Each structure stands twice: as structure tokens, then as C-alpha cells.
């Protein structure tokens, strides 16, 4: 786990993974140049102030918050077999969080990064969906 978080910390400093517009309306999907990138086996989406990665082995979402903006970092996800959910990280700037799920090994998952004001408040940013990722 420490290795994955260290890799995430290195990724958090990178910019330009996504082309992101200014403040978006609550449900606007922001177009991206490259919605997901494979980094050390994790698929990551980065937006202004946060990053969310899916670790296929172990069915985990790892999120990082690196901007003191008061927004929570959320991985909004769905599987190709009908399961869906949201993984919320509320630790604040400079922190990382993990959600561990038990997903079907023969399925696929896709996710998008959401930066939100509170659990049910308006979304400040919503990225495009990642491509479908094999769960292993």
C-alpha cells in the first residue's frame, strides 16, 4: 500500500493530464484530452485540485487531494454488470484516501473524478468517464 500511495504522491505533482475548463455547472461533463492514463498499473484521472486512480488488482480507488479549496475528491464509478457507487475522500489538502471494493473479477469498471462541495452539494468539476478497465 505504501508503494501505491508513494506513486500517487508522485502523480499528484503532474499537470496537464486533463484539459479542464473553469468552474463548471453541477452536472457538466468536462471534455478531456486523455481521460485516463496507466501509471504503475493504476488508471488515474487528474483535475484541478485532485486525482483519482483505480487499482485493478484489489479493486481499490485511491484518491489524492492537493488543493486547499474545501472540495472533496470523489471517484464516481460503475461496472459493466450494473453496480455503481461513489468513493468519497474528505481528508483535505495533502492527503490521500482509499476505498476498497469487492468487484467481479470478470467485469469491467469505469469512473470519473468529481470535485464536490460536501457529500450532496453541487459539483465544482466533473470529468469525462475513463475507458472501461478490466477488473483483475
XYZ file of N, CA and C in Angstrom:
408
model
N 0.820 -1.192 0.000
C 0.000 0.000 0.000
C 0.861 1.251 0.000
N 1.955 1.269 0.784
C 2.810 2.444 0.840
C 3.387 2.753 -0.525
N 3.699 1.710 -1.315
C 4.214 1.922 -2.640
C 3.194 2.609 -3.529
N 1.945 2.171 -3.456
C 0.898 2.764 -4.274
C 0.682 4.229 -3.903
N 0.670 4.532 -2.613
C 0.456 5.908 -2.175
C 1.654 6.763 -2.567
N 2.860 6.221 -2.502
C 4.039 6.961 -2.930
C 3.947 7.262 -4.422
N 3.491 6.282 -5.203
C 3.317 6.502 -6.637
C 2.269 7.568 -6.879
N 1.205 7.549 -6.097
C 0.147 8.544 -6.232
C 0.677 9.924 -5.898
N 1.502 10.024 -4.866
C 2.051 11.319 -4.483
C 2.890 11.887 -5.621
N 3.628 11.028 -6.316
C 4.406 11.482 -7.454
C 3.523 11.937 -8.595
N 2.411 11.264 -8.801
C 1.481 11.618 -9.858
C 0.794 12.928 -9.556
N 0.527 13.188 -8.283
C -0.224 14.383 -7.909
C 0.478 15.650 -8.360
N 1.784 15.623 -8.492
C 2.508 16.800 -8.926
C 2.425 17.041 -10.420
N 2.007 16.066 -11.177
C 1.923 16.219 -12.622
C 0.701 17.023 -12.999
N 0.834 17.816 -14.033
C -0.318 18.557 -14.536
C -0.458 18.283 -16.010
N -1.571 18.661 -16.558
C -1.776 18.503 -17.977
C -2.343 17.166 -18.381
N -2.706 16.310 -17.449
C -3.312 15.034 -17.827
C -4.703 15.253 -18.395
N -5.360 16.297 -17.933
C -6.698 16.597 -18.409
C -6.770 18.037 -18.865
N -7.528 18.288 -19.904
C -7.843 19.655 -20.272
C -9.151 19.979 -19.567
N -9.117 20.907 -18.644
C -10.267 21.162 -17.793
C -10.670 22.614 -17.897
N -11.944 22.858 -18.092
C -12.457 24.217 -18.173
C -12.531 24.816 -16.780
N -12.910 26.085 -16.688
C -13.077 26.755 -15.408
C -14.227 26.148 -14.643
N -14.705 26.832 -13.603
C -15.793 26.278 -12.792
C -16.963 25.822 -13.669
N -17.391 24.605 -13.463
C -18.439 24.013 -14.281
C -19.755 23.987 -13.521
N -20.818 23.820 -14.246
C -22.100 23.660 -13.596
C -22.158 22.283 -12.970
N -23.149 22.057 -12.133
C -23.216 20.876 -11.280
C -23.058 19.559 -12.025
N -23.626 19.398 -13.192
C -23.567 18.095 -13.846
C -22.838 18.136 -15.182
N -22.129 19.201 -15.457
C -21.439 19.310 -16.732
C -20.269 18.339 -16.800
N -20.163 17.600 -17.892
C -19.018 16.734 -18.120
C -17.980 17.562 -18.858
N -16.807 17.652 -18.302
C -15.744 18.449 -18.885
C -14.972 17.591 -19.874
N -14.874 18.027 -21.129
C -14.130 17.228 -22.110
C -12.671 17.089 -21.704
N -12.082 15.965 -22.024
C -10.687 15.740 -21.686
C -9.909 15.344 -22.922
N -8.637 15.642 -22.924
C -7.765 15.194 -23.994
C -7.443 13.725 -23.793
N -7.181 13.358 -22.544
C -6.843 11.987 -22.194
C -7.463 11.703 -20.842
N -8.568 10.999 -20.798
C -9.337 10.831 -19.568
C -8.647 9.943 -18.545
N -7.876 8.967 -18.982
C -7.217 8.074 -18.020
C -5.848 7.689 -18.553
N -4.928 7.496 -17.659
C -3.569 7.124 -18.012
C -3.142 5.975 -17.114
N -2.458 5.009 -17.673
C -1.956 3.896 -16.861
C -0.650 4.319 -16.212
N -0.587 4.292 -14.892
C 0.611 4.645 -14.149
C 0.847 3.548 -13.114
N 1.924 2.812 -13.247
C 2.241 1.724 -12.318
C 1.060 0.775 -12.113
N 0.342 0.472 -13.167
C -0.783 -0.443 -13.078
C -2.067 0.211 -12.617
N -2.029 1.480 -12.242
C -3.227 2.190 -11.819
C -3.703 3.084 -12.956
N -4.991 3.263 -13.056
C -5.581 4.157 -14.038
C -6.012 5.406 -13.298
N -5.509 6.557 -13.727
C -5.716 7.793 -12.977
C -6.404 8.870 -13.809
N -7.179 9.677 -13.126
C -7.767 10.884 -13.695
C -7.405 12.017 -12.751
N -6.889 13.095 -13.314
C -6.493 14.247 -12.516
C -7.298 15.458 -12.955
N -7.698 16.263 -11.983
C -8.400 17.507 -12.272
C -7.871 18.566 -11.319
N -8.305 19.782 -11.503
C -7.841 20.898 -10.674
C -8.068 20.591 -9.199
N -7.019 20.218 -8.509
C -7.108 20.013 -7.073
C -7.218 18.577 -6.605
N -7.358 17.620 -7.508
C -7.499 16.240 -7.049
C -7.134 15.221 -8.101
N -6.970 13.988 -7.635
C -6.661 12.872 -8.518
C -7.366 11.631 -7.975
N -7.858 10.793 -8.879
C -8.464 9.517 -8.507
C -7.856 8.444 -9.394
N -7.468 7.330 -8.777
C -6.875 6.211 -9.504
C -7.636 4.935 -9.175
N -7.755 4.045 -10.147
C -8.323 2.726 -9.913
C -7.201 1.716 -9.971
N -7.073 0.922 -8.918
C -6.097 -0.160 -8.848
C -6.853 -1.446 -9.143
N -6.650 -1.986 -10.341
C -7.411 -3.150 -10.782
C -7.189 -4.363 -9.885
N -5.958 -4.583 -9.474
C -5.689 -5.699 -8.575
C -6.030 -5.248 -7.166
N -7.090 -5.769 -6.615
C -7.548 -5.369 -5.295
C -8.811 -4.524 -5.323
N -9.224 -4.105 -6.511
C -10.477 -3.355 -6.667
C -10.514 -2.124 -5.765
N -9.507 -1.282 -5.865
C -9.401 -0.117 -4.983
C -9.392 1.183 -5.769
N -9.999 2.198 -5.194
C -9.861 3.559 -5.675
C -8.968 4.291 -4.693
N -7.968 4.981 -5.222
C -7.050 5.759 -4.401
C -7.195 7.206 -4.845
N -7.504 8.084 -3.899
C -7.702 9.477 -4.215
C -6.700 10.352 -3.497
N -6.360 11.452 -4.123
C -5.480 12.431 -3.513
C -6.071 13.819 -3.649
N -5.927 14.591 -2.608
C -6.388 15.981 -2.598
C -5.156 16.848 -2.409
N -4.870 17.713 -3.359
C -3.676 18.541 -3.225
C -3.952 20.020 -3.428
N -5.182 20.421 -3.099
C -5.519 21.838 -3.174
C -6.445 22.179 -2.007
N -6.088 23.193 -1.242
C -6.911 23.624 -0.111
C -8.068 24.481 -0.625
N -9.059 23.805 -1.194
C -10.195 24.518 -1.773
C -11.524 24.154 -1.103
N -11.476 23.272 -0.104
C -12.697 22.872 0.596
C -13.538 21.849 -0.139
N -13.085 21.387 -1.298
C -13.850 20.404 -2.077
C -13.375 18.997 -1.746
N -14.328 18.057 -1.738
C -13.951 16.657 -1.554
C -13.677 16.038 -2.912
N -12.805 15.040 -2.917
C -12.438 14.315 -4.128
C -13.250 13.025 -4.154
N -13.939 12.789 -5.265
C -14.845 11.643 -5.380
C -14.555 10.873 -6.660
N -14.494 9.561 -6.546
C -14.471 8.692 -7.723
C -15.888 8.166 -7.895
N -16.556 8.614 -8.928
C -17.906 8.163 -9.275
C -17.720 7.008 -10.250
N -18.168 5.795 -9.890
C -17.835 4.627 -10.695
C -19.065 3.784 -11.018
N -18.904 2.957 -12.071
C -19.928 1.982 -12.449
C -19.259 0.804 -13.130
N -19.889 -0.361 -12.983
C -19.378 -1.564 -13.637
C -20.219 -1.885 -14.860
N -19.693 -2.772 -15.695
C -20.449 -3.190 -16.869
C -21.518 -4.226 -16.522
N -21.622 -4.608 -15.236
C -22.664 -5.542 -14.820
C -23.695 -4.870 -13.901
N -23.731 -3.530 -13.898
C -24.818 -2.814 -13.236
C -24.563 -2.275 -11.842
N -23.404 -2.485 -11.284
C -23.099 -1.962 -9.954
C -22.516 -0.555 -10.093
N -22.835 0.325 -9.148
C -22.302 1.675 -9.199
C -22.120 2.226 -7.794
N -21.348 3.296 -7.689
C -21.114 3.903 -6.385
C -20.245 5.126 -6.476
N -19.974 5.698 -5.316
C -19.096 6.846 -5.193
C -18.137 6.595 -4.040
N -16.875 6.853 -4.275
C -15.862 6.764 -3.233
C -15.479 8.191 -2.873
N -15.744 8.603 -1.621
C -15.501 9.977 -1.175
C -14.223 10.055 -0.359
N -13.412 11.067 -0.661
C -12.231 11.361 0.153
C -12.389 12.766 0.727
N -12.363 12.858 2.040
C -12.606 14.130 2.717
C -11.425 14.558 3.585
N -10.249 14.008 3.354
C -9.106 14.265 4.224
C -8.486 15.640 4.127
N -8.762 16.387 3.079
C -8.190 17.714 2.936
C -6.904 17.728 2.139
N -6.424 18.920 1.879
C -5.244 19.127 1.035
C -4.039 18.360 1.566
N -3.331 17.718 0.655
C -2.127 16.985 1.006
C -2.362 15.574 1.505
N -3.601 15.100 1.459
C -3.897 13.768 1.988
C -4.345 12.820 0.875
N -4.291 11.533 1.187
C -4.788 10.507 0.279
C -5.775 9.625 1.012
N -6.637 8.966 0.265
C -7.609 8.049 0.839
C -7.853 6.880 -0.089
N -8.345 5.790 0.473
C -8.569 4.563 -0.290
C -9.959 4.021 -0.002
N -10.642 3.557 -1.040
C -11.882 2.787 -0.900
C -11.604 1.420 -1.498
N -11.886 0.383 -0.758
C -11.617 -0.987 -1.182
C -12.951 -1.685 -1.430
N -13.159 -2.167 -2.652
C -14.407 -2.825 -3.026
C -14.145 -4.278 -3.398
N -15.193 -5.060 -3.441
C -15.116 -6.438 -3.897
C -15.931 -6.524 -5.178
N -15.258 -6.410 -6.310
C -15.923 -6.420 -7.610
C -15.700 -7.748 -8.304
N -16.578 -8.067 -9.242
C -16.449 -9.315 -10.000
C -15.184 -9.299 -10.845
N -14.441 -10.372 -10.772
C -13.175 -10.466 -11.495
C -13.347 -10.528 -13.009
N -14.531 -10.896 -13.481
C -14.757 -10.985 -14.921
C -15.421 -9.723 -15.465
N -15.478 -8.670 -14.667
C -16.154 -7.451 -15.084
C -15.198 -6.343 -15.487
N -15.806 -5.226 -15.857
C -15.071 -4.010 -16.189
C -15.660 -2.870 -15.382
N -14.843 -1.858 -15.126
C -15.282 -0.684 -14.382
C -14.823 0.559 -15.147
N -15.591 1.613 -15.014
C -15.152 2.912 -15.492
C -15.477 3.923 -14.404
N -14.779 5.035 -14.398
C -15.011 6.025 -13.363
C -14.711 7.414 -13.882
N -15.155 8.390 -13.114
C -14.828 9.774 -13.405
C -14.518 10.466 -12.091
N -13.781 11.518 -12.167
C -13.399 12.286 -10.991
C -14.387 13.426 -10.805
N -14.869 13.566 -9.589
C -15.776 14.648 -9.244
C -15.160 15.414 -8.081
N -15.155 16.733 -8.172
C -14.787 17.592 -7.060
C -16.078 18.255 -6.613
N -16.458 18.015 -5.352
C -17.786 18.412 -4.879
C -17.705 19.171 -3.566
N -18.624 20.084 -3.399
C -18.774 20.833 -2.153
C -19.673 20.027 -1.224
N -19.070 19.196 -0.375
C -19.826 18.363 0.559
C -20.314 17.076 -0.073
N -20.996 16.273 0.737
C -21.467 14.960 0.281
C -22.537 15.066 -0.796
N -23.415 16.054 -0.667
C -24.532 16.173 -1.608
C -24.625 17.553 -2.230
N -23.608 18.378 -2.031
C -23.615 19.729 -2.589
C -23.373 19.721 -4.088
N -23.243 20.901 -4.660
C -23.023 20.986 -6.102
C -21.623 20.524 -6.486
N -21.515 19.933 -7.656
C -20.215 19.531 -8.188
C -19.504 20.762 -8.736
N -18.254 20.945 -8.345
C -17.448 22.030 -8.899
C -16.852 21.604 -10.242
N -16.459 20.328 -10.353
C -15.907 19.765 -11.587
C -16.373 18.324 -11.732
N -16.612 17.933 -12.954
C -16.902 16.540 -13.283
C -16.175 16.224 -14.572
N -15.275 15.257 -14.548
C -14.529 14.913 -15.754
C -15.345 13.939 -16.607
N -14.827 13.685 -17.783
C -15.395 12.648 -18.645
C -15.095 11.284 -18.025
N -15.837 10.261 -18.444
C -15.624 8.900 -17.957
C -14.306 8.354 -18.491
N -13.650 7.535 -17.691
C -12.476 6.797 -18.150
C -12.948 5.749 -19.158
N -12.013 5.133 -19.870
C -12.409 3.975 -20.671
C -12.748 2.818 -19.729
N -13.372 1.768 -20.252
C -13.660 0.584 -19.447
C -12.342 -0.097 -19.091
N -12.187 -0.459 -17.819
C -10.960 -1.036 -17.298
C -11.271 -2.447 -16.799
N -10.459 -3.424 -17.176
C -10.640 -4.793 -16.711
C -10.379 -4.868 -15.208
N -11.239 -5.567 -14.484
C -11.048 -5.800 -13.064
C -10.323 -7.125 -12.921
N -9.249 -7.150 -12.147
C -8.494 -8.407 -12.024
C -8.262 -8.774 -10.585
